[in-house]
Every structure is written in structure tokens, then in C-alpha cells.
XYZ file of C-alpha atoms in Angstrom:
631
model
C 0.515 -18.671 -3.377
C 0.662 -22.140 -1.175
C 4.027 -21.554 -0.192
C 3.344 -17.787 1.063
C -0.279 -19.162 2.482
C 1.651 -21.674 4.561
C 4.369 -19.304 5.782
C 1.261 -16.832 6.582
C -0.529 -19.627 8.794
C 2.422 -20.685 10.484
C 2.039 -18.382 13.589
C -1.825 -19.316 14.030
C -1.235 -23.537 14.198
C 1.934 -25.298 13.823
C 1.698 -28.976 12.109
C 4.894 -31.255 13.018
C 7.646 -31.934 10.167
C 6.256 -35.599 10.056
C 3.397 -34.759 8.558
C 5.035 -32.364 5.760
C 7.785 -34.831 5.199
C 4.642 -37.615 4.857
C 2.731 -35.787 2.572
C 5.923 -35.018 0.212
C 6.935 -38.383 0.119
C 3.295 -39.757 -0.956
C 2.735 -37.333 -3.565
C 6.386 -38.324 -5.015
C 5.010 -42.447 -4.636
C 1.974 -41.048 -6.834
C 4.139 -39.577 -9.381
C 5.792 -42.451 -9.858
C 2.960 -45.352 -9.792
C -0.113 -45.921 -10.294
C -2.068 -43.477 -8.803
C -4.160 -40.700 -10.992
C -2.152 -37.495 -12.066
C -4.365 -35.327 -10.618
C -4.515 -37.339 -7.085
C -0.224 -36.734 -6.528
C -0.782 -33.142 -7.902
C -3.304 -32.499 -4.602
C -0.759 -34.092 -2.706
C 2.140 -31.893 -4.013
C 0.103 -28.866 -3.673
C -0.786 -29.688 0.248
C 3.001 -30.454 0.765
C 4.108 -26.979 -0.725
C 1.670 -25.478 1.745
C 3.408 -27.674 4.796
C 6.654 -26.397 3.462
C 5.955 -22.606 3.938
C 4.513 -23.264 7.452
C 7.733 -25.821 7.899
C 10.194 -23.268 7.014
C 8.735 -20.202 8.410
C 9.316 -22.306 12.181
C 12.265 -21.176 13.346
C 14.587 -23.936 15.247
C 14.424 -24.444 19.043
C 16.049 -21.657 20.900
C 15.263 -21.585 24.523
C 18.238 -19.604 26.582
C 18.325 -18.478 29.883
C 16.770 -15.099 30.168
C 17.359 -14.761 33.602
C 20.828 -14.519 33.894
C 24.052 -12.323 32.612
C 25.036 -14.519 29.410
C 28.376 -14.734 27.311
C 27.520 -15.214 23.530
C 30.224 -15.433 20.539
C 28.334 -13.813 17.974
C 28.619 -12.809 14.115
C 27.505 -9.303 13.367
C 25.106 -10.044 10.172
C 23.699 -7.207 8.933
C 23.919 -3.325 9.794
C 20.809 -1.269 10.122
C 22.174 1.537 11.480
C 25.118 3.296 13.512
C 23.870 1.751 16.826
C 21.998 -0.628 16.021
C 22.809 -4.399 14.304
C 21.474 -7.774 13.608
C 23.544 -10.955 15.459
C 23.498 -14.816 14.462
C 24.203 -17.197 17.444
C 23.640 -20.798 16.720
C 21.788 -20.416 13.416
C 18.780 -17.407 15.836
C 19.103 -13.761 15.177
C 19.098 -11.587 17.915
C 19.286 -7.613 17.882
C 21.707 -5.721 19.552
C 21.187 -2.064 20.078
C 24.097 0.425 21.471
C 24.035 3.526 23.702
C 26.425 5.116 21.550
C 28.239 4.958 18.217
C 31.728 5.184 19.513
C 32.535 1.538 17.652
C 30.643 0.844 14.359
C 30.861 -2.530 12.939
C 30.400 -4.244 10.197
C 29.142 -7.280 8.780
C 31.564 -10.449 9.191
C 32.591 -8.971 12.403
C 32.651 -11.556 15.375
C 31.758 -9.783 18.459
C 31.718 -11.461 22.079
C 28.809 -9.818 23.940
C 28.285 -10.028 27.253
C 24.905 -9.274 28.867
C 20.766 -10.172 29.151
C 18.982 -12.068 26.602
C 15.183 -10.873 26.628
C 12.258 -11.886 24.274
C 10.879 -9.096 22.254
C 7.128 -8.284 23.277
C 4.682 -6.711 21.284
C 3.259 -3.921 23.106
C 1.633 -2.386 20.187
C -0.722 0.649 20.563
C -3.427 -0.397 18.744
C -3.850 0.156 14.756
C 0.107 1.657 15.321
C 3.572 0.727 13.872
C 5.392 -1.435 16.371
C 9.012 -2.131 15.665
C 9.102 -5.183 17.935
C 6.729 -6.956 15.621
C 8.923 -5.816 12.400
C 11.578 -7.575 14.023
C 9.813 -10.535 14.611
C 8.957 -10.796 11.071
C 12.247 -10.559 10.207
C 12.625 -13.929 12.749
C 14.383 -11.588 15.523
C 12.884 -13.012 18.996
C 15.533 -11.901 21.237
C 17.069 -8.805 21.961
C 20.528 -8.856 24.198
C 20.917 -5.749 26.332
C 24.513 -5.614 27.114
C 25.955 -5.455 30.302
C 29.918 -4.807 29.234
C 31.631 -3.514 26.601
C 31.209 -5.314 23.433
C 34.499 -6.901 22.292
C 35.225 -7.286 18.675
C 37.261 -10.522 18.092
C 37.935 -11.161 14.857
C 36.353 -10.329 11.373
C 34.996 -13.354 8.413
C 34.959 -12.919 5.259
C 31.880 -14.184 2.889
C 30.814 -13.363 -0.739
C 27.964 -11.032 1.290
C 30.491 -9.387 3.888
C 33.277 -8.744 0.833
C 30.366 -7.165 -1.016
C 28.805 -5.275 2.206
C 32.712 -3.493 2.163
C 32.900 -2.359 -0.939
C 29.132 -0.834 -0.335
C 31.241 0.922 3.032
C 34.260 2.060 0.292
C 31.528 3.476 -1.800
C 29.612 5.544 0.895
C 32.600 6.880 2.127
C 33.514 7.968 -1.332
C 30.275 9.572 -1.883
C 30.676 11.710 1.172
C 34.091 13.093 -0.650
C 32.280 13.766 -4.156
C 29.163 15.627 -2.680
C 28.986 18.366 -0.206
C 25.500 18.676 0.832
C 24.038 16.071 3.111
C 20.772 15.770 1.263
C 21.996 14.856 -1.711
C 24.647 12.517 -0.325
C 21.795 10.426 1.416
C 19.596 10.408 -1.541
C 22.930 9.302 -4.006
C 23.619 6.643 -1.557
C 19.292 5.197 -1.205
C 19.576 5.617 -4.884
C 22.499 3.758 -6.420
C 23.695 1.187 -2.795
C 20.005 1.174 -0.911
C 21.449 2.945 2.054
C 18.505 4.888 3.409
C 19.906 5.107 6.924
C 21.162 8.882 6.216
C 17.853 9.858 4.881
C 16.152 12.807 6.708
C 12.289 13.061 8.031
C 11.870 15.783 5.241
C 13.066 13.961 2.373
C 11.358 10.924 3.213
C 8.435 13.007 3.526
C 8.773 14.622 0.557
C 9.219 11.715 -1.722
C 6.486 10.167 0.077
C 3.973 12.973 -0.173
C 4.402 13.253 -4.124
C 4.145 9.579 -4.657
C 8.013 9.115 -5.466
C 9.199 7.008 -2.353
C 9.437 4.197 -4.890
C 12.361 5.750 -6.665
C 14.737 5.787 -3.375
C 14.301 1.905 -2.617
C 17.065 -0.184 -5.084
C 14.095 -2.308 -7.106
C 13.068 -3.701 -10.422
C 13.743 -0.033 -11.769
C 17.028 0.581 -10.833
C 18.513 -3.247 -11.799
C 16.625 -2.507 -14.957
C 18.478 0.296 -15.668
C 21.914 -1.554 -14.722
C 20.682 -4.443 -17.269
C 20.104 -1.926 -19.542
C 23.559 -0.265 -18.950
C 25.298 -3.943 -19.414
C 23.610 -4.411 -22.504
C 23.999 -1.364 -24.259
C 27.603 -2.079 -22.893
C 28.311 -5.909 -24.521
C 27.018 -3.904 -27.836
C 28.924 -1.719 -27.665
C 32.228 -4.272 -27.167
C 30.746 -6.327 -29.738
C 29.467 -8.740 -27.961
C 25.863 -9.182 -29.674
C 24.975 -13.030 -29.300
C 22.355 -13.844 -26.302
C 24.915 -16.575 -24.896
C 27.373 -13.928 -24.537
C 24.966 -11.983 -22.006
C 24.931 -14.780 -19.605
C 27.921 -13.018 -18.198
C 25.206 -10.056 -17.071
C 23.926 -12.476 -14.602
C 26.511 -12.547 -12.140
C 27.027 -8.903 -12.710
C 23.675 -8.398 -11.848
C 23.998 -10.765 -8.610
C 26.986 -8.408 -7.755
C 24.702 -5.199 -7.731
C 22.126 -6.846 -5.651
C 24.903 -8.269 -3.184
C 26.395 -4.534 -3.341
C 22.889 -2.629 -2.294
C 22.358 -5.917 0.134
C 20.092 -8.016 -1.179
C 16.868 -6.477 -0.640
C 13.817 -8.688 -1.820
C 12.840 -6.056 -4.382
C 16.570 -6.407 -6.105
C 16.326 -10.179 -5.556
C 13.294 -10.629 -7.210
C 14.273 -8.381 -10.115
C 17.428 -9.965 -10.539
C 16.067 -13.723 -10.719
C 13.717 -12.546 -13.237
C 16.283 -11.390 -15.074
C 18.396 -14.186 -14.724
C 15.094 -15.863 -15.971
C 14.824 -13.954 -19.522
C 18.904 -14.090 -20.428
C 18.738 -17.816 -19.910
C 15.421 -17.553 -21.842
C 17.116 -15.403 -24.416
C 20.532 -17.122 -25.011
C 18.690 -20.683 -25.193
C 15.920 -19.573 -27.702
C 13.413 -20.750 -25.048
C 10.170 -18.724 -24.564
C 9.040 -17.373 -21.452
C 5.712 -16.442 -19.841
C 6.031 -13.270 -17.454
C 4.137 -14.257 -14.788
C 5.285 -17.712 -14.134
C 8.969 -15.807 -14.157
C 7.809 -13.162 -11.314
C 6.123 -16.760 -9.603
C 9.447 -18.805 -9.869
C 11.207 -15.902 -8.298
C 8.928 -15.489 -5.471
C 9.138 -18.993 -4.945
C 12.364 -18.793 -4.257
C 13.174 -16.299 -2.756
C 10.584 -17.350 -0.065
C 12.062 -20.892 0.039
C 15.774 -18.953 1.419
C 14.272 -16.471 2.986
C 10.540 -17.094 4.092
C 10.486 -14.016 6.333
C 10.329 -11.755 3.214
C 6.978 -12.166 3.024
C 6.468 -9.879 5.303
C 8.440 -7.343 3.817
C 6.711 -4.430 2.901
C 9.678 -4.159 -0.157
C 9.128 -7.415 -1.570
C 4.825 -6.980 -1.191
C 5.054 -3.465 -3.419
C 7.627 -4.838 -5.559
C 5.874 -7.979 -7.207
C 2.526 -6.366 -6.759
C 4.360 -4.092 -9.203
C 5.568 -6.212 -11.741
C 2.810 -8.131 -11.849
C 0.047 -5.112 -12.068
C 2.716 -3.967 -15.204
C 2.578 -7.683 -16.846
C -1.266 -7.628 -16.625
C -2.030 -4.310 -16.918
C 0.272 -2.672 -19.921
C -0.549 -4.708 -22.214
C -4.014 -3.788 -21.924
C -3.378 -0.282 -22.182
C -1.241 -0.935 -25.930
C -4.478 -1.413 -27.547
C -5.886 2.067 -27.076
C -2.247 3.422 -28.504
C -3.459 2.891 -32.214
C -4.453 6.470 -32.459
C -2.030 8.116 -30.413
C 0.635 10.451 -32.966
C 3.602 8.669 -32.952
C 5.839 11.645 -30.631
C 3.546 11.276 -27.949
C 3.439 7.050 -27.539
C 6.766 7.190 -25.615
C 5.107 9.789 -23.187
C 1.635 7.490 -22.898
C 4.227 4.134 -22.351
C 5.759 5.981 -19.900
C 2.055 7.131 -18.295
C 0.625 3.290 -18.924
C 3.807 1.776 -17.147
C 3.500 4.228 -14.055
C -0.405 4.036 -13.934
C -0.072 0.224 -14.066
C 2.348 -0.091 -11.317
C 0.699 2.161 -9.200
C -2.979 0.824 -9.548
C -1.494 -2.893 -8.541
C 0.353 -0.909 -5.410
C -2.298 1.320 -4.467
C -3.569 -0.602 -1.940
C -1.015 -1.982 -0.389
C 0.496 1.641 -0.196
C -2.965 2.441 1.287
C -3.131 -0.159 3.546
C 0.948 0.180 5.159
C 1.051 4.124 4.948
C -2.369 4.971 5.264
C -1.829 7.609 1.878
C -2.640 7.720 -1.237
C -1.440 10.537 -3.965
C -3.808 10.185 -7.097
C -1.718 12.634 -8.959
C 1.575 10.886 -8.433
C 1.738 9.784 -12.137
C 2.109 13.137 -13.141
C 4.843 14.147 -11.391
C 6.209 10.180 -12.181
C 6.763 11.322 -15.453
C 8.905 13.993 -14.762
C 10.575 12.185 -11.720
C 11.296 8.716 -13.023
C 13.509 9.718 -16.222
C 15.629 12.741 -14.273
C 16.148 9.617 -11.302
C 17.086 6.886 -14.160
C 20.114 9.671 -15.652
C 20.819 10.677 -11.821
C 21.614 6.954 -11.416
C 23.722 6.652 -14.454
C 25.305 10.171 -13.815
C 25.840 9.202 -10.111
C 27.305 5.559 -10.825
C 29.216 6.431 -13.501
C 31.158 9.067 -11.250
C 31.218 6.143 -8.752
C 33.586 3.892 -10.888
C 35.150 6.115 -12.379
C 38.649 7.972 -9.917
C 38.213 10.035 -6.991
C 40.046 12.367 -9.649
C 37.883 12.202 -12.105
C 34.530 12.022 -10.450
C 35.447 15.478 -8.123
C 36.018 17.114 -11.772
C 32.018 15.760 -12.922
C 30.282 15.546 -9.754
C 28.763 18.842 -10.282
C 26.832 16.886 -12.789
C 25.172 14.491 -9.948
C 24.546 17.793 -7.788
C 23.099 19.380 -10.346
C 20.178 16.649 -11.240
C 19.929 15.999 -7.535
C 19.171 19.913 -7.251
C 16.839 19.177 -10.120
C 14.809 16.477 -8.744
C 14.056 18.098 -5.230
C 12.769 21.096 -7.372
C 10.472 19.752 -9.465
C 9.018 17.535 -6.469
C 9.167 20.433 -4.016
C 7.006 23.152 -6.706
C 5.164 20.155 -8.058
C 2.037 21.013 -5.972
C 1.219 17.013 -5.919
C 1.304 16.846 -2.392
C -1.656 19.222 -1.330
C -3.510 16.166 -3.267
C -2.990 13.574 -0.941
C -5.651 11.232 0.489
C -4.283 10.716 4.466
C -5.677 9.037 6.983
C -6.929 5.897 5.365
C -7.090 2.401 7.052
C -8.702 -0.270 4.713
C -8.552 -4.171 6.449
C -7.208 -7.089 4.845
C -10.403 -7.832 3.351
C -10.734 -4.357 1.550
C -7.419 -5.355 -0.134
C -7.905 -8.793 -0.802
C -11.684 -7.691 -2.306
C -9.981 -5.225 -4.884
C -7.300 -7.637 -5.918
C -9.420 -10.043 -6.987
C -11.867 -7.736 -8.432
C -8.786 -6.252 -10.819
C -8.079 -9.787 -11.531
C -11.476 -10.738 -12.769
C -11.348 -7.381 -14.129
C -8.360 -8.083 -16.478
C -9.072 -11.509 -17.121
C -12.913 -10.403 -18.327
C -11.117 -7.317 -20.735
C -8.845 -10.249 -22.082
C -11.137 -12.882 -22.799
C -14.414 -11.181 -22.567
C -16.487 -14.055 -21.203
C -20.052 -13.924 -19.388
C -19.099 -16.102 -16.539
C -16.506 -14.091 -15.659
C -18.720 -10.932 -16.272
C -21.399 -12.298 -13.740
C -18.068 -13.304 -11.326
C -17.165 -9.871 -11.430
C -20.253 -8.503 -10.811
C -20.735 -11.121 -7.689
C -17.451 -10.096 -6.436
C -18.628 -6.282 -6.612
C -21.408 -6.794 -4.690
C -19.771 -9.189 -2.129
C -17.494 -6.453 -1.638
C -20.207 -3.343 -1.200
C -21.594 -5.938 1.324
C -18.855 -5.974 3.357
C -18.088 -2.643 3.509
C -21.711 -1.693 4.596
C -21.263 -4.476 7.260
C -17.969 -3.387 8.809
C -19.482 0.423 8.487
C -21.804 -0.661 10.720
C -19.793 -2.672 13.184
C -17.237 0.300 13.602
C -20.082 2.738 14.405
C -21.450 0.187 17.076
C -18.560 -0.313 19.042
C -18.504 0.602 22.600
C -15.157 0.240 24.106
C -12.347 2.011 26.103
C -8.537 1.658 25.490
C -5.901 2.204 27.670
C -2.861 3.259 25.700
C 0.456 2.512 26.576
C 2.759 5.804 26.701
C 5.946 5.521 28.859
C 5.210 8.307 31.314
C 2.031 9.443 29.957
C -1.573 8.266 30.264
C -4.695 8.229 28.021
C -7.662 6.368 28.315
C -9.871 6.866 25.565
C -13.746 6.267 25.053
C -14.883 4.846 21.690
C -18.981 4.724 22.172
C -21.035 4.541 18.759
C -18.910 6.471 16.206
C -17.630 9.039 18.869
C -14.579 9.547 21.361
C -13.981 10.904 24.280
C -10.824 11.026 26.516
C -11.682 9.734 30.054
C -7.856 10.970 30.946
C -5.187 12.009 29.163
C -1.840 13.417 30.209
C -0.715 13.044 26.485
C 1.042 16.133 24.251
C 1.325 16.506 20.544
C 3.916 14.081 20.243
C 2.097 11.353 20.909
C -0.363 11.925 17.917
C 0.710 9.100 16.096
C 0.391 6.549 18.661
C -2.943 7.518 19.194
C -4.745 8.570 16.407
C -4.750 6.004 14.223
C -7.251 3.836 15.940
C -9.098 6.785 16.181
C -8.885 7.213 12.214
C -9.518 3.571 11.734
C -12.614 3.435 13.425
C -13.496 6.959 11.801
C -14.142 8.508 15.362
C -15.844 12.136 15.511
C -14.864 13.727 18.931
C -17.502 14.175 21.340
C -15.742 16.947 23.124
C -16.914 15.986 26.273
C -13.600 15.505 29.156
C -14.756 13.150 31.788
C -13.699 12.547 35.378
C -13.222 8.381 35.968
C -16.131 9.016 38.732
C -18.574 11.130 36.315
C -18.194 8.147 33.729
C -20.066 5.844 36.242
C -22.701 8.189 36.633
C -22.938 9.586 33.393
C -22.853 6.124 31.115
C -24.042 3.532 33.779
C -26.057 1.923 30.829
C -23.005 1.183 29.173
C -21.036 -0.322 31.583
C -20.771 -4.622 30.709
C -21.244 -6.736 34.191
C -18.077 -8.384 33.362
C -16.500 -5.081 32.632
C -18.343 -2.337 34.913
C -14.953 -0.044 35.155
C -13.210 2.313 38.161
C -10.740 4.761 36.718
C -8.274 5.622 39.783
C -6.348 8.644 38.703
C -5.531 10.442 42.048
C -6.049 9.611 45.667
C -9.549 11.091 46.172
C -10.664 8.101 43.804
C -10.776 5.696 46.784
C -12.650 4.597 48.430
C -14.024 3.708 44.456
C -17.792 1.564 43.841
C -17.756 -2.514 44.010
C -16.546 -2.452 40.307
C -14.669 -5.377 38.569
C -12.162 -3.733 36.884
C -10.308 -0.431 38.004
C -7.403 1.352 35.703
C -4.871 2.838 38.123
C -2.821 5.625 35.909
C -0.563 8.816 37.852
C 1.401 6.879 39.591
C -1.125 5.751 42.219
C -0.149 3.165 45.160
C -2.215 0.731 46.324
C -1.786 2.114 49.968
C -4.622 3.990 49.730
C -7.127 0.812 49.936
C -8.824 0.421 53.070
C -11.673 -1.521 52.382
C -10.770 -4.336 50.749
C -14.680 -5.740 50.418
C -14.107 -3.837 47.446
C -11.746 -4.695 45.169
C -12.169 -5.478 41.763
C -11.516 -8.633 39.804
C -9.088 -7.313 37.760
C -6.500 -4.252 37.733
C -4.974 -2.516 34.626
C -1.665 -0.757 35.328
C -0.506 1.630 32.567
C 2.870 3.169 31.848
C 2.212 6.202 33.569
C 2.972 4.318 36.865
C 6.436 3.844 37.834
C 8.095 1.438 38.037
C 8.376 0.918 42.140
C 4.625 1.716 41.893
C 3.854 -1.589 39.636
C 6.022 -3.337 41.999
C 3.329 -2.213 44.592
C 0.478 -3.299 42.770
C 2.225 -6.713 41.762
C 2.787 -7.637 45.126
C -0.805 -6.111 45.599
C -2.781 -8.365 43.384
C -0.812 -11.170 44.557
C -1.808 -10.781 48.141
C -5.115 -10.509 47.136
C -5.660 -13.170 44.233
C -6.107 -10.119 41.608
C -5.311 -10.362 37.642
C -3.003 -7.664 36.881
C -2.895 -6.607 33.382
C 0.357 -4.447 32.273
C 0.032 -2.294 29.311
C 4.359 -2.800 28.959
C 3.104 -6.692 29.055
C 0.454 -6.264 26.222
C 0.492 -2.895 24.810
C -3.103 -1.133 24.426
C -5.529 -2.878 26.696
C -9.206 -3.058 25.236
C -12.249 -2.884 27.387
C -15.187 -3.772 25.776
C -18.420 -2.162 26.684
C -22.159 -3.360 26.920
């Protein structure tokens, strides 16, 4: 938890290395001499938070953005046909192509020729922004080239000799399976190669609650630990020292589907119980899934972002804590049916520890997705053997069974396309931080109360409940008192949208269907009814002058009959709107707001503009939505 908190604090402050290194080396003094136990154990724990912020810094990169560059690269990691993930002097960078005439791989050295530029966030708000998911992934930098990119040479690593067998395998998969459908879903379930997968499928696993099964995770290196197992028994091979050889079998697997944080954390807690197992040495569960995250945050401290690695442990640990909880009601369950209710207390326990995260990053929630979990997870487990067993075996062979693998495949997308589960989702929901952080400690307390059954932690839990009810009545209220407008940014497009005490209103909008998404969500999160009320930007002067802020009385210039506009502060040109059309320049506003709807020659107008005239110009391509906020 220190060493996440500290990589989760290190873009808010920065603290220099000294002081980590200090810290370290004082708690190790106090270990050794004569200081108190508990006074080197605060030490340790402050320098374990210093680490996280120390090693989620990324090293001093400052190149010259405003010229044509030459850069020797090494193409790291592939994330789709066009698009890849470069390492220059220990700094990522991300390279996106036109076209997919040359695909490479990972190992390849490329020289690339062209414009580095540093990514910006210009996030609509409350929407996904792939700039920041780059950024988390310590991608600052994108290089837009300016020639063709010339491969010179290819390295070979543990990773890149592993990433071409993964390229072998999907190549062979397209051979053994016909249908495209099935050959994406083969490849997401047994390499993690989801870069084939459709809208519809995604959807569709999504919908029912099943997206879990197409990321490689705990489940499916389970399953190959299982396989490996049953496998050494079945050579003879029944002592636990003899499965240590299953650990760098399972290191293989999770350098074959490329080390995703869910596979990395499964396999190091694996690792954890054969080592456990072959030495005779107990093992406690959670400090196994804590070790792991450790790390696997120390090598890659980025993963905490990952929305894999959040929905993995949150998992494993919900099914540590949770199941065996659930075993004590199984007394009076007939003795057919307990594999059925394991199954059920497994799923429910994994889900009820994801739930909100799930909530929180995809805004859905599928109460009935245990149901159709049941039916899903154990046809997906004997797809994966069926599948991987065709995999290893002959291109011979596996053409004369691979009607097997299209046959569960056909299987699976029946039951989860007549399943009915979807029609029960939940969409549309945006809980904050503190929702999620409110529940998980309220299931902890929860837990730890059912396990130990103390009043202290009774009267906790019942504080913590109504701490929580507090808050949400709070932020209720501060969502239906908020009086802003937001100018979105829409490349082309423009909408300008009213939030005033729980209702909206566009004040312009050249938006279509398409851009639903970008701007609906901050009209779901604030849980905005319509006013249905289309304003002019001169009727919104007239018709809410008693909400206009002094700092921020507003002028909305959307065509040329706008000028000459009132002695406002701030004025939102959108259309494509020059600034020739000022003639009295008595009037002009502190500031300007430009969106995307302008071109770009027109911007150029209104930088030189606001220069002339000592004016703040604010870019929505600069800073993405643009709040106003309202008296």
C-alpha cells in the first residue's frame, strides 16, 4: 500500500532522491543499533513510500521538439498493426503509422526520422482520453514521422524470442479456424491478443459480465498450473520439489501472452505456493498476492495504473477474504450441488471485490453476471484446453480436431448471446474515488467483523456507514448546485453546454450522434435532466443575467452578427469566426476561448489577435474541455 501510495503521489509533489536515499539509510542505522524497533520500522515504512514516488519519476528527457530529429530506436512492444511502443535512451515514445504496409515486431531496431511532440491531455471532461493512458504507461512523447521508417536490424531477448513464437502461433490459428470471430476470441483467450477483437464481441462479453474471461489472468495460468500438474502426475513425477520445474513453465506462458500484470501477478503467486509446497513452508494468501504486487510495482511502477492489474488483485484478494466466508453456510448444502455453490461463491466473491472498480472504469454493472458465469467460465476453461491443446499439437493434427475449438467457440457465443443477462445491466454510472474507497473499506470491516465478531469493529463499521451516507448526501448536493458552462473540444464540431442546478442546456451545438460519448458522460456524472430549452449566445445574457460571475460574465460569438458583443470578460468564439470583425476594441474581453470548431488559419488569427491586444487565449486542443464557472 506505501509503495502504490507513493507511486500515486508522485505526479502531485516530487521529493528529491536525497531525501529517499536519507531516509533508507537511517532506518537501516536503526536496524542495526540502538535505536527502538518500532522507531527504524517508521523509518522503513516512510522510505518504501519515497521509493514508489522515486521510481514512478521517470529520468530527464528534454529533446528538441522543434526540429526534424533522427532517433535509433528499438521497437518494444506492439499494440497494434500501425501503431507501436519505441525505447530511445531508456524513454518510451509512441509511434503511430498511416498505413500497415510494414508491420514490425518487437526487437526490431528502426531509425525514424521526424518530430518529437509531448503528448497533451485534452480530455473532454469525465471521458476516456488515450493520451493520458499513455502517459500512465510513462509514454510522454509521440514522434510523428517525417520519412519512411527504416528497419535496421532486429535483437533478440528472452521477451522478443517469446513475442515470436506468440506471432508463429497467431498465424497458425488463422490456418486452424475459418471464421474471424472465433479466431480473435482463440487468440484473447489462450496468447492475450485482443487487437483482432470486434466492437460486437467486446460488447457482448462486456454486456453479460464475461469480459473477464478474454483477458489472460489468474484464471487462465490457473488452468495451465493445473494442466502441468495433472501432467507431472501423470509422468510420475509426484514429489513437490519436482514441480519447481512448473515455475519457469509458467514464466514462459506469461512471456508468451506478454506479460500482462494480471499473468504476472498470478504467476508470482504461484511461484510463491510451489516454493511453499516443495519446502514444507506455510503460506498466508494475502501476504503472497502483497509480495507480488510489490514487485511487480518495484519493475514496473506504471502498472498501477493498469486497469488489468487493479481488477485482477482486487480479485484475488475479494476470493481470499471472501470464500472462505461463504464455506461455512455449505454444511447443509447436498453434496451434488457444493461444486455448483463453489463455483457460485468463487464468481460472487470475485465479482463483489471488482464491482466497483468495474463500476467506476466502465460505468456498468451486470448483477446477473454470476449466472451466466457459471455456464461461461467452465465451457471457456475446456475451450482453452481444447484450443491449446490443438495449438501444440501439428498443423496436421490440429486441422483434423479443430472442429472441436469451433464447436465450443460456437457454444459460448450462444449461450451469452440467448442468455438474456444483458437487458439487466446497470449503465450510466459514475461513482468518485471516494464512493470506491468508502465501500472497500466498509467490505473490509465487514469481513474482518464476520471473522472475529468484535464490538469495536461493529461500531467502526457502523461509523464508516454513516461517514459514507454523509458523503453521498453532500456531493448530491454539490452536483445539483453547480452552475457552469463547458466548452467541449470536438475537431470540427462545437458544443457549449449549460450545466445550471441539476439541468442542461446546449447554448450551441453543431454536434451529431457520434459524438455521444464524448459528451454525455459529464452529463451522466453530474446526473443532468435536460431543460430543453436551445439558446442563442445573445438570449443567454438576457435570459440568465443573474447567473453570470463578474469574473466570468460570458459572450458566445458564433456568427458575424454577434459583434459588436456587450463589455463582457470572456467571449467563446466557435464557427470559424475571425477576429476581423472587431471594430471597437473598448470592448474586448479579458479572456478568449477558441474551440476546435475554428480552423486552424482562424486560431492563427486570434493568436496573433490576443497578442496585439494583451488577451489570454485559452485553446480547447491546449486543454481539452474548458470549464466556466458560474455565479
Amino acid at each position: 500500500m506505501l509503495l502504490a501510495g507513493g507511486i500515486a503521489l508522485a505526479p502531485v509533489f516530487r521529493i528529491p532522491a536525497i531525501v529517499f536515499y536519507s531516509f533508507l539509510s537511517t532506518a537501516f542505522l536503526c536496524g542495526i543499533f540502538f535505536f527502538k524497533h518500532s522507531f527504524s520500522g517508521i523509518l522503513l515504512h516512510i522510505s518504501i513510500l519515497l521509493c514508489g514516488q522515486h521510481l514512478a519519476i521517470p529520468p530527464p528527457f528534454h529533446p528538441d521538439t522543434s526540429d526534424i530529429s533522427t532517433l535509433h530506436c528499438r521497437c518494444k512492444e506492439v499494440l497494434s498493426s500501425n501503431s507501436y511502443i519505441l525505447s530511445v535512451a531508456d524513454r518510451l515514445l509512441y509511434l503511430r503509422l498511416p498505413d500497415t504496409a510494414c508491420n514490425y515486431r518487437a526487437g526490431d531496431s528502426l531509425t525514424v526520422q521526424g518530430r518529437l511532440i509531448r503528448l497533451k491531455i485534452t480530455a473532454n471532461i469525465d471521458a476516456f482520453n488515450y493520451n493520458r493512458h499513455l502517459k500512465q504507461k510513462n509514454i510522454h512523447f509521440r514522434i510523428y514521422p517525417v520519412a519512411p521508417v527504416i528497419k535496421t536490424g532486429h535483437s533478440t531477448n528472452l521477451y522478443t524470442f517469446f513475442q515470436d513464437i506468440r506471432q508463429k502461433l497467431i498465424s497458425k490459428i488463422d490456418r486452424l479456424i475459418s471464421l474471424p470471430r472465433q479466431q480473435a476470441v482463440v487468440k484473447a483467450l489462450c496468447l492475450g491478443y485482443k487487437n483482432e477483437l470486434d466492437k460486437d464481441t467486446r460488447t457482448l462479453f462486456s454486456s453479460t459480465g464475461t469480459i473477464h474471461l478474454l483477458a489472460v489472468s489468474g484464471l487462465h495460468t490457473g488452468a495451465v498450473y493445473l494442466l502441468l500438474c495433472y501432467f507431472f502426475r501423470f509422468l510420475g513425477l509426484k514429489h513437490p520439489k519436482s514441480h519447481l520445474v512448473i515455475i519457469p513453465l509458467l514464466w514462459c506462458y506469461a512471456c508468451l501472452t506478454g506479460l500482462s500484470p494480471s499473468v504476472i501477478r498470478a504467476a508470482n503467486i504461484l511461484s510463491f505456493i510451489i516454493i511453499g509446497k516443495a519446502f514444507a513452508q506455510d503460506y498466508t494468501p494475502l501476504n503472497s498476492i502483497a509480495a507480488s504486487a510489490f514487485f511487480t510495482l518495484i519493475f514496473q511502477p506504471e502498472a498501477l495504473y493498469s486497469i488489468s492489474m487493479q481488477m485482477s488483485y482486487a480479485a484475488y484478494t475479494g476470493i481470499v477474504l471472501l470464500y472462505p466466508l461463504s464455506k461455512k453456510f455449505s454444511s447443509h448444502i447436498p453434496a451434488f450441488l457444493k461444486p455448483v455453490y463453489a463455483l457460485l461463491s468463487v464468481t460472487l466473491s470475485a465479482q463483489l471485490a471488482t464491482a466497483p472498480l468495474s463500476i467506476y472504469y466502465f460505468h456498468t454493472f451486470n448483477p446477473g453476471s454470476p449466472l451466466i458465469n457459471l455456464i461461461a467460465v467452465p465451457l471457456t476453461t475446456l475451450l482453452f484446453y481444447i484450443a491449446l491443446l490443438t495449438l501444440l499439437l501439428p498443423l496436421c493434427i490440429g486441422l483434423k480436431i479443430n472442429f472441436i475449438t469451433e464447436y465450443l467457440c460456437s457454444t459460448l457465443f450462444f449461450c451469452l448471446d440467448k442468455s438474456g443477462i444483458s437487458y439487466l445491466n446497470m449503465n450510466n454510472l459514475y461513482p468518485t474515488i471516494g464512493h470506491i474507497l468508502f465501500f472497500y473499506f466498509q467490505l473490509f470491516l465487514l469481513v474482518f467483523y464476520l471473522s472475529e465478531r468484535k464490538k469495536a469493529v461493529f461500531r467502526l463499521l457502523l461509523l464508516n456507514c454513516c461517514c459514507w451516507l454523509i458523503y453521498i448526501c453532500f456531493f448530491n448536493i454539490h452536483i445539483r448546485n453547480r452552475r457552469e458552462i463547458i466548452t467541449y473540444h470536438l475537431y470540427g464540431k462545437s458544443c457549449i453546454l449549460l450545466n445550471h442546478n441539476g439541468y442542461y442546456t446546449f447554448l450551441h451545438n453543431t454536434s451529431d450522434s457520434s459524438d455521444r460519448e464524448t459528451i454525455y458522460p459529464y452529463i451522466h456524472y453530474n446526473r443532468l435532466l435536460s431543460s430543453k430549452r436551445e439558446f442563442t449566445g445573445t438570449d443567454f445574457l438576457h435570459l440568465f443575467p443573474q447567473f453570470i460571475n463578474k469574473k466570468y460574465d460570458i459572450g458566445l460569438i458564433t456568427s458575424d452578427k454577434d459583434f459588436p458583443y456587450p463589455n463582457t470578460s470572456s467571449w467563446i468564439v466557435s464557427d470559424n469566426i475571425f477576429p476581423d470583425q472587431v471594430r471597437d476594441t473598448s470592448l474586448l474581453p479579458r479572456q478568449i476561448i477558441v474551440d476546435a470548431s475554428n480552423r486552424s488559419t482562424c486560431i492563427r488569427k486570434w493568436e496573433s489577435f490576443c497578442r496585439n491586444h494583451s488577451i489570454a487565449l485559452l485553446k480547447t486542443e491546449e486543454y481539452g474541455s474548458i470549464r466556466i464557472p458560474l455565479k
